[in-house]
CSV table of C-alpha atoms in Angstrom, one decimal:
chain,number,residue,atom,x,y,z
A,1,UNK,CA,-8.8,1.1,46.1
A,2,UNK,CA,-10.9,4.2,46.0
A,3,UNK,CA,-12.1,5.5,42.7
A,4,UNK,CA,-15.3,7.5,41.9
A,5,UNK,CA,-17.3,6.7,39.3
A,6,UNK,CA,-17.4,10.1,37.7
A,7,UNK,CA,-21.3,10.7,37.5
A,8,UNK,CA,-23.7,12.4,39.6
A,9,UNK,CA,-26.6,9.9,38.9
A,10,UNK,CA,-26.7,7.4,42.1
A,11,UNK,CA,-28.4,4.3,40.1
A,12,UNK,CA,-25.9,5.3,37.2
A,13,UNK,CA,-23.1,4.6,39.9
A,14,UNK,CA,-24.5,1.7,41.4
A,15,UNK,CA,-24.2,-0.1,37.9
A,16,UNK,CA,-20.9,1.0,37.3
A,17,UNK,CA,-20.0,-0.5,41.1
A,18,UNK,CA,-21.6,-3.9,40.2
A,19,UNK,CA,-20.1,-4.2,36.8
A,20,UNK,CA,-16.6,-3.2,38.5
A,21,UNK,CA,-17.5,-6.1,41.7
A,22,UNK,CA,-17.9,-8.8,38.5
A,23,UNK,CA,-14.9,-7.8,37.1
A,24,UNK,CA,-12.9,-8.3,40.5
A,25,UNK,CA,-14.9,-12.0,40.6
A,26,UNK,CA,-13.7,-12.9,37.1
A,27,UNK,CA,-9.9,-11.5,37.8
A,28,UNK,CA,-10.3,-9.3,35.1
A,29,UNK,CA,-10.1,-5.9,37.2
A,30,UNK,CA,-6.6,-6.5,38.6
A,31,UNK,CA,-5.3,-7.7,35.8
A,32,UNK,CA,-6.3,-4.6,33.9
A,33,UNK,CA,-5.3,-2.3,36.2
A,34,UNK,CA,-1.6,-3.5,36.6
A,35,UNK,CA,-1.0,-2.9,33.1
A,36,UNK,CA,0.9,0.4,32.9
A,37,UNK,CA,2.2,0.6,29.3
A,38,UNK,CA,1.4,3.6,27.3
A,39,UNK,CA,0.6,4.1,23.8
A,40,UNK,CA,3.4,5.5,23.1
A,41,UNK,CA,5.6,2.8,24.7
A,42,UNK,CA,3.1,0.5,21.9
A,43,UNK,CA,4.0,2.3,19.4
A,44,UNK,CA,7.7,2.8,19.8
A,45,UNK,CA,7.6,-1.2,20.0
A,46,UNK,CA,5.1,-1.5,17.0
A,47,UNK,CA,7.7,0.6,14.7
A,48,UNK,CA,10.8,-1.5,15.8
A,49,UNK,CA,9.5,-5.2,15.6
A,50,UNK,CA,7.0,-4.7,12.6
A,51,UNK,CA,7.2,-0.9,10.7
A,52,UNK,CA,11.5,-1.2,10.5
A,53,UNK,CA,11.1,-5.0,9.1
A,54,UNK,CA,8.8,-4.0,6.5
A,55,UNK,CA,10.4,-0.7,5.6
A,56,UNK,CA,8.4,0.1,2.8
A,57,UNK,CA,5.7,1.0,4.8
A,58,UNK,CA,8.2,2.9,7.8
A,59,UNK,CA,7.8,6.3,6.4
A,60,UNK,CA,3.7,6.2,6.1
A,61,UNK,CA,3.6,5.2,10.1
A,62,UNK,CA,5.8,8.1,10.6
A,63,UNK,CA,3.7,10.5,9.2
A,64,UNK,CA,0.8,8.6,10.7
A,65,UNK,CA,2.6,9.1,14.0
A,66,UNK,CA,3.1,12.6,14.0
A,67,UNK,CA,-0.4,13.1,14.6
A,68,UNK,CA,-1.3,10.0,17.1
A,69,UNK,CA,1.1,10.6,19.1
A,70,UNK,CA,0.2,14.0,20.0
A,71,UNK,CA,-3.1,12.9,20.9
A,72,UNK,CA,-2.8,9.2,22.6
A,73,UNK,CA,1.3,9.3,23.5
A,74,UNK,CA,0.6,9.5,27.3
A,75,UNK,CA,-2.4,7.2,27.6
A,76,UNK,CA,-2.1,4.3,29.4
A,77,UNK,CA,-3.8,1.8,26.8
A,78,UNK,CA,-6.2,0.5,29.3
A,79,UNK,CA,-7.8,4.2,29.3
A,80,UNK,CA,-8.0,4.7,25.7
A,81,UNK,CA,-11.7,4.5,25.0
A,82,UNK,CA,-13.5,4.3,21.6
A,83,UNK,CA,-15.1,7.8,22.6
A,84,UNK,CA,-11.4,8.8,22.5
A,85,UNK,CA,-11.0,7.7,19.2
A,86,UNK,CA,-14.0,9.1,18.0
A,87,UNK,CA,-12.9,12.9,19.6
A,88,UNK,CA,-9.3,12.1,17.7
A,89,UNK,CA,-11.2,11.5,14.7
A,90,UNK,CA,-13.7,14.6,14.8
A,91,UNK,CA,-10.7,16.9,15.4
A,92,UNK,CA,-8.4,15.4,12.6
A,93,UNK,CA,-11.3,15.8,10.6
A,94,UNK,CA,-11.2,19.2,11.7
A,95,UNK,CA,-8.0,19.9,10.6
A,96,UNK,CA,-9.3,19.1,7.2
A,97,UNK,CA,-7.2,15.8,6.9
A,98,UNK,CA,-8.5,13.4,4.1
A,99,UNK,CA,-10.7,10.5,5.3
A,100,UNK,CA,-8.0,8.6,3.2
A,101,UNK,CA,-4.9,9.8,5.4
A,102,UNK,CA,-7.4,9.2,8.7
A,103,UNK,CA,-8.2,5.2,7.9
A,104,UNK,CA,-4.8,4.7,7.4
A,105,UNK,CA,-3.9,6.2,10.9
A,106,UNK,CA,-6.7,4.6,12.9
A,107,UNK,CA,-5.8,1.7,10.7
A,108,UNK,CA,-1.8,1.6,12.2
A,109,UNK,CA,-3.4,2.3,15.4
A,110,UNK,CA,-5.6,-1.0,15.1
A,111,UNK,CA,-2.7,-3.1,13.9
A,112,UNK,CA,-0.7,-2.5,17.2
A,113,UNK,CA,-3.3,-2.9,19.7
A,114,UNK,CA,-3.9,-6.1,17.5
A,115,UNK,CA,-0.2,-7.0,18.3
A,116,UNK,CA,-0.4,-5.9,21.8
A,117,UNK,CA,-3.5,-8.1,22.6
A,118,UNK,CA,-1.9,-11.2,20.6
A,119,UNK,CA,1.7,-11.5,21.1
A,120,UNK,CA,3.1,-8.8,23.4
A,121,UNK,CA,-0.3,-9.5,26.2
A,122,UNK,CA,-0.5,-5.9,26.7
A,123,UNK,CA,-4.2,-4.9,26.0
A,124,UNK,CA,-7.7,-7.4,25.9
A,125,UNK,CA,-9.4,-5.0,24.0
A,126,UNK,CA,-9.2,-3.3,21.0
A,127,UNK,CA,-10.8,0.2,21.1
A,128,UNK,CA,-10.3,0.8,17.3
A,129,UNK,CA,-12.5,-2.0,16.3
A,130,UNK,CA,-15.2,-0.4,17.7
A,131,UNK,CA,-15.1,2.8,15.9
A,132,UNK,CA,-16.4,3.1,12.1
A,133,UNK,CA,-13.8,4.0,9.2
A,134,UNK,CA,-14.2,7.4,7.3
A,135,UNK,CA,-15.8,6.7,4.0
A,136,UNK,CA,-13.2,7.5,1.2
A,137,UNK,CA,-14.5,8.8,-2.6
A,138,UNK,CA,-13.6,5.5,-5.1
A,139,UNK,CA,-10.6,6.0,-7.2
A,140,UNK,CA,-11.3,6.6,-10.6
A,141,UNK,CA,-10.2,3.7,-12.6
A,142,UNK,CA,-7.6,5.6,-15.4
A,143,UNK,CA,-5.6,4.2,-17.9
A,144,UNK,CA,-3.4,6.1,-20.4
A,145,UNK,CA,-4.4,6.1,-24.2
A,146,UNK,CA,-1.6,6.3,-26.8
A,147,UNK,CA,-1.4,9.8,-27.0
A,148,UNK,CA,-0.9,10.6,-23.4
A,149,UNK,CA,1.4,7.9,-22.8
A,150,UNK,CA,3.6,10.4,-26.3
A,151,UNK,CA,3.6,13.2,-24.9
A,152,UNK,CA,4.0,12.0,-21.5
A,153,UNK,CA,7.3,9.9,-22.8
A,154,UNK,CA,8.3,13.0,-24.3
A,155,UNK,CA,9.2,15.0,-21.2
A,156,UNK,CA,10.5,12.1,-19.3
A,157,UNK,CA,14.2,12.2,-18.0
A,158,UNK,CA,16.3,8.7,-19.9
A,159,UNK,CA,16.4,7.0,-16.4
A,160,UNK,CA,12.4,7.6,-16.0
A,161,UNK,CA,11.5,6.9,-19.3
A,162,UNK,CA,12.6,3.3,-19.1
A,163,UNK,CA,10.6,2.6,-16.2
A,164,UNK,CA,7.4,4.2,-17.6
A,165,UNK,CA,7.7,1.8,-21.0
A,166,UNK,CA,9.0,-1.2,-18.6
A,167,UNK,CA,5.8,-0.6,-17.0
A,168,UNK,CA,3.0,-0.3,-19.6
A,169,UNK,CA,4.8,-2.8,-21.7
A,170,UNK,CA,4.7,-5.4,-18.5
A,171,UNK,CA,2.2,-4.5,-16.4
A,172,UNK,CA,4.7,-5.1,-13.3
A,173,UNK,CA,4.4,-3.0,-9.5
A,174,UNK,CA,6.5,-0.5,-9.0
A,175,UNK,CA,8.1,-2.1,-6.0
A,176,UNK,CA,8.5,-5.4,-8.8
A,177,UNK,CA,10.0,-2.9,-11.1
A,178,UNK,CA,12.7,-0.8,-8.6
A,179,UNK,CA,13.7,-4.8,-7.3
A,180,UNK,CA,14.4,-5.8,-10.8
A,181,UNK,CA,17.9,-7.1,-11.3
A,182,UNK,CA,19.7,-7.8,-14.5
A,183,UNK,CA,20.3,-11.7,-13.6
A,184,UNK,CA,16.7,-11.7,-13.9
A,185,UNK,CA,16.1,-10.6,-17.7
A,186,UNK,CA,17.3,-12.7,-20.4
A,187,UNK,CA,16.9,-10.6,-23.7
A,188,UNK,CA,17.8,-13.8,-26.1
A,189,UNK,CA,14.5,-15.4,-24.6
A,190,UNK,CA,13.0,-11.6,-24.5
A,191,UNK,CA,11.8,-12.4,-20.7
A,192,UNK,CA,12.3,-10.9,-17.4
A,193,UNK,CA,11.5,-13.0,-14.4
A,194,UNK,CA,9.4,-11.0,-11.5
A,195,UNK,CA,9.4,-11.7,-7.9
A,196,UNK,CA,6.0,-10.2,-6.8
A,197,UNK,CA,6.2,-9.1,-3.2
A,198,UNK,CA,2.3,-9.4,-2.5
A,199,UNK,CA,1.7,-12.6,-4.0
A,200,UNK,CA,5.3,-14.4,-2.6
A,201,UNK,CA,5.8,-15.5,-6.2
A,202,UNK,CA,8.3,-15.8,-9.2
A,203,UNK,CA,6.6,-14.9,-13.0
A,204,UNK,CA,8.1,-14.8,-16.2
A,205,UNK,CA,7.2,-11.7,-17.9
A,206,UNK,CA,7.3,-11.2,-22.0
A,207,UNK,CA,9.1,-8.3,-23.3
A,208,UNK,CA,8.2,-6.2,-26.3
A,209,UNK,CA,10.5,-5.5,-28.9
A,210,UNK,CA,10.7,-2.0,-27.7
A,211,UNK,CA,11.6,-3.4,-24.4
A,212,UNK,CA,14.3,-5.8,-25.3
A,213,UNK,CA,16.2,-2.5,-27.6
A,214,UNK,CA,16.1,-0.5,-24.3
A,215,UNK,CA,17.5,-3.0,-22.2
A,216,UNK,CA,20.0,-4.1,-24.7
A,217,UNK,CA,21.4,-0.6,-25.1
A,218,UNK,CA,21.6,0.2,-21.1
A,219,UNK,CA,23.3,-3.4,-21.1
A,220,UNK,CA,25.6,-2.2,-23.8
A,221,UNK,CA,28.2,-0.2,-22.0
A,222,UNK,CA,29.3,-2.4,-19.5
A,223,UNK,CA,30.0,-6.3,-19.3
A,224,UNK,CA,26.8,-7.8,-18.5
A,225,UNK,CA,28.5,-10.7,-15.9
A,226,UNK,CA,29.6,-6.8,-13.9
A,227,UNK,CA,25.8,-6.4,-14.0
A,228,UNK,CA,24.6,-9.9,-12.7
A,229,UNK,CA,23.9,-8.3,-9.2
A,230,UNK,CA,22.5,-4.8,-10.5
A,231,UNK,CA,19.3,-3.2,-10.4
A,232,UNK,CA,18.3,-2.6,-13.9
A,233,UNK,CA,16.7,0.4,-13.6
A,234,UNK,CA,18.9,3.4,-12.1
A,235,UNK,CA,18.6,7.5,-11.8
A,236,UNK,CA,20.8,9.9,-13.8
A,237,UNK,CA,23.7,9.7,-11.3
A,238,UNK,CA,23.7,5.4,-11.6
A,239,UNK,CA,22.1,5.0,-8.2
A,240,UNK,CA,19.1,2.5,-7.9
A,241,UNK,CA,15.5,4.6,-7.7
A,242,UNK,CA,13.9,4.0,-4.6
A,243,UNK,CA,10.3,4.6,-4.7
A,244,UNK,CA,9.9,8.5,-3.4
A,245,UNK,CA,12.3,9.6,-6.3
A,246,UNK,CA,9.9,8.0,-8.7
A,247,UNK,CA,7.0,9.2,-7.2
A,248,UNK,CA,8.8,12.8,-7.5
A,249,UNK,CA,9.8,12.2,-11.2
A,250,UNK,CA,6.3,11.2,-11.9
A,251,UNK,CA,4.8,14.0,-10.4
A,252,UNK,CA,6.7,16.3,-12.3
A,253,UNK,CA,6.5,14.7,-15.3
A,254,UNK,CA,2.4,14.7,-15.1
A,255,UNK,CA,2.2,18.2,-14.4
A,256,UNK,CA,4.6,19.0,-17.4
A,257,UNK,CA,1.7,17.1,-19.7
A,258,UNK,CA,-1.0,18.4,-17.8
A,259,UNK,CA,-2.4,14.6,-17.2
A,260,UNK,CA,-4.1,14.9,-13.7
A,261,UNK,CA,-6.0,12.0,-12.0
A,262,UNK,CA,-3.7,9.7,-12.8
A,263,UNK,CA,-1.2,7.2,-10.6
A,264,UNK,CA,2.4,4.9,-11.5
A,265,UNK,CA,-0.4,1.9,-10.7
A,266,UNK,CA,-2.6,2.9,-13.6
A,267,UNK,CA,-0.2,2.2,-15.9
A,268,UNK,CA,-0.3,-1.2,-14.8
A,269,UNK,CA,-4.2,-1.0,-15.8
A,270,UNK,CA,-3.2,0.5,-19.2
A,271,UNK,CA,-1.3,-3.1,-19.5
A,272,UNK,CA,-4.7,-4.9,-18.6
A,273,UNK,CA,-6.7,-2.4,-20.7
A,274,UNK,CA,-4.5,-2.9,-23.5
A,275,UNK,CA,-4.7,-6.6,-23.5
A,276,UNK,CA,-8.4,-7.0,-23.0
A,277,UNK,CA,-8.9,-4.3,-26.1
A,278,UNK,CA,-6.8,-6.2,-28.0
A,279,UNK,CA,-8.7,-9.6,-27.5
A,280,UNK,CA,-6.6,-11.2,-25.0
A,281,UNK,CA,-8.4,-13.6,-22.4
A,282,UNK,CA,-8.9,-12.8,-19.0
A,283,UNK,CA,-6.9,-16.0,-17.7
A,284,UNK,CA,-3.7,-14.6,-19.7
A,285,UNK,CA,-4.1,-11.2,-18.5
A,286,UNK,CA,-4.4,-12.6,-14.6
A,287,UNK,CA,-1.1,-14.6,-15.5
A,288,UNK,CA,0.7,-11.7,-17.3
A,289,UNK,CA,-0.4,-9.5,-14.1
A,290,UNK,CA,0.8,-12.2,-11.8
A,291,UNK,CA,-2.9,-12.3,-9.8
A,292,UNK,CA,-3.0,-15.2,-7.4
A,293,UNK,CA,-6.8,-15.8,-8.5
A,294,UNK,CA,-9.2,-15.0,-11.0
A,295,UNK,CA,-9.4,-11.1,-11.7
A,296,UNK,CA,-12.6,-9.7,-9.4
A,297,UNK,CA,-16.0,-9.1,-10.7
A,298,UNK,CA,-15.1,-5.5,-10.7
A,299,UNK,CA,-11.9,-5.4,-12.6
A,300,UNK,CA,-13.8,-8.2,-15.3
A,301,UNK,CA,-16.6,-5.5,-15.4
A,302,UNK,CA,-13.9,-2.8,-16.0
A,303,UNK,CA,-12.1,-4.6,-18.2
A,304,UNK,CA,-14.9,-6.0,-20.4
A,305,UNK,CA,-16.3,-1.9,-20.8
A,306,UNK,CA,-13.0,-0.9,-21.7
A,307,UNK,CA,-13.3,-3.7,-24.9
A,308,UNK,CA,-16.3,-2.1,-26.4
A,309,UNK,CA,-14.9,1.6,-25.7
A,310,UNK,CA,-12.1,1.7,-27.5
A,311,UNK,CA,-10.9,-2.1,-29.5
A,312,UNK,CA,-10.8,-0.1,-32.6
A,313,UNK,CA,-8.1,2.2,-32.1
A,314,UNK,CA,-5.4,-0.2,-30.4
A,315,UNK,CA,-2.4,-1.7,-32.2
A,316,UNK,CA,-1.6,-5.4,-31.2
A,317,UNK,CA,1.3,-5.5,-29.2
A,318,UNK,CA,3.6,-7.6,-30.2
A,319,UNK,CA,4.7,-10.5,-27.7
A,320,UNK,CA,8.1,-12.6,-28.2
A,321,UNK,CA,7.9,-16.3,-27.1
């Protein structure tokens, strides 16, 4: 095989010539070389065997995608370098793109050569690893106070507004809330039973009174044994929400207000907020939350400022056992 070494610097080359004649000793040479598949071939694999299974996560490494691909398609993934990365990076940057969107590229980038090194034996090393993540700006922990969470209710299409008060009432996910089926709530025992997704877990989850008058009156039109196998929570034409159309809803909704800074998750921390201003231990709040463990340092810290900033003004909520 003849190959230069691409430099002009004879000791430079020399090095390069040894390091090559150890890697033919150790069998490491050949083997890389005969590996021929692309990143895009990676990728096309990655989205089929891990993105499509997942599906919540398929339409962020489709956007992600649009740019790699561009960029790495036609590498082979022996040749992609971390100096690659790095020039992908400085040019994306560039473009103006947010360090947030750029992690989570490099991020899905890292995750397949992860799979190809692992399971598929496609790659020994993964260039991503080697390159440093954007540093993003910290989210500003937001919670909504009773008058926002008025005039935001106020605006709200029917179909939304049930979700936004199943939400601050419960503290649930969104993806816990859009999965919600009506063989799971039982209004006589004013609970709602949550599979959480991240955690691979069933919790039972108090309603309010305010919560249990809602439910009973979307209940009320139809025979609840038709609704057994139903999604509780639909859109104005009776279809179930999926989460783009709430994330639309709530856009629109926010702008209407004129309530900026502020995501569907922090409504789960007005729950927590809520609780902790109102006296409620920590322990209860992790359970009501459905937390694995004990909440983190940061969210005790957060949660124990938010006591002495506001206790005054809250109402206790009123839980039915």
């Amino acid at each position: 095989v003849r190959q230069s070494t691409e430099t002009d610097d004879k000791k430079l080359a020399e090095k390069i010539y040894h390091k090559v004649l150890t890697e033919v000793a150790e069998g490491k040479w050949f083997e890389r070389k005969q590996r021929t598949e692309t990143f895009a071939e990676m990728m096309n694999r990655y989205m089929q065997e891990h993105s499509a299974v997942k599906k919540r996560s398929t339409i962020r490494d489709q956007a992600s995608l649009k740019h790699l691909l561009p960029f790495f398609g036609t590498f082979a993934l022996r040749e992609i370098h971390p100096s690659h990365i790095s020039r992908y990076k400085a040019d994306r940057l560039t473009a103006k793109a947010a360090p947030g969107t750029l992690n989570r590229e490099l991020a899905l980038m890292k995750h397949a050569f992860t799979l190809a090194i692992k399971e598929w034996g496609w790659a020994k090393d993964n260039p991503v690893k080697m390159v440093s993540m954007e540093k993003e700006a910290p989210h500003k922990d937001r919670w909504l106070t009773y008058g926002e969470e008025k005039r935001l209710l106020k605006v709200c299409p029917e179909w939304f507004k049930d979700i936004v008060v199943f939400a601050v009432d419960t503290g649930c996910r969104r993806g816990e809330i859009l999965s919600l089926f009506w063989r799971h709530v039982d209004l006589q025992k004013g609970v709602a039973v949550i599979f959480g997704k991240k955690t691979s877990q069933w919790r039972g989850v108090p309603l309010t009174h305010r919560l249990r008058d809602i439910l009973a009156s979307k209940q009320a039109p139809q025979k609840v044994q038709s609704l057994r196998d139903s999604t509780v929570f639909c859109n104005a034409t009776g279809l179930a929400v999926n989460v783009h159309e709430l994330r639309g809803a709530f856009e629109t909704v926010l702008q209407k207000v004129g309530i900026s800074d502020f995501r569907f998750h922090d409504l789960r921390h007005t729950f927590a907020t809520r609780l902790a201003q109102n006296g409620v231990d920590l322990f209860t709040i992790r359970r009501l939350l459905g937390h694995r463990h004990y909440v983190t340092r940061r969210g005790t810290h957060i949660i124990t400022w938010r006591v002495f900033e506001g206790a005054s003004t809250c109402s206790t909520p009123v839980w039915i056992t």
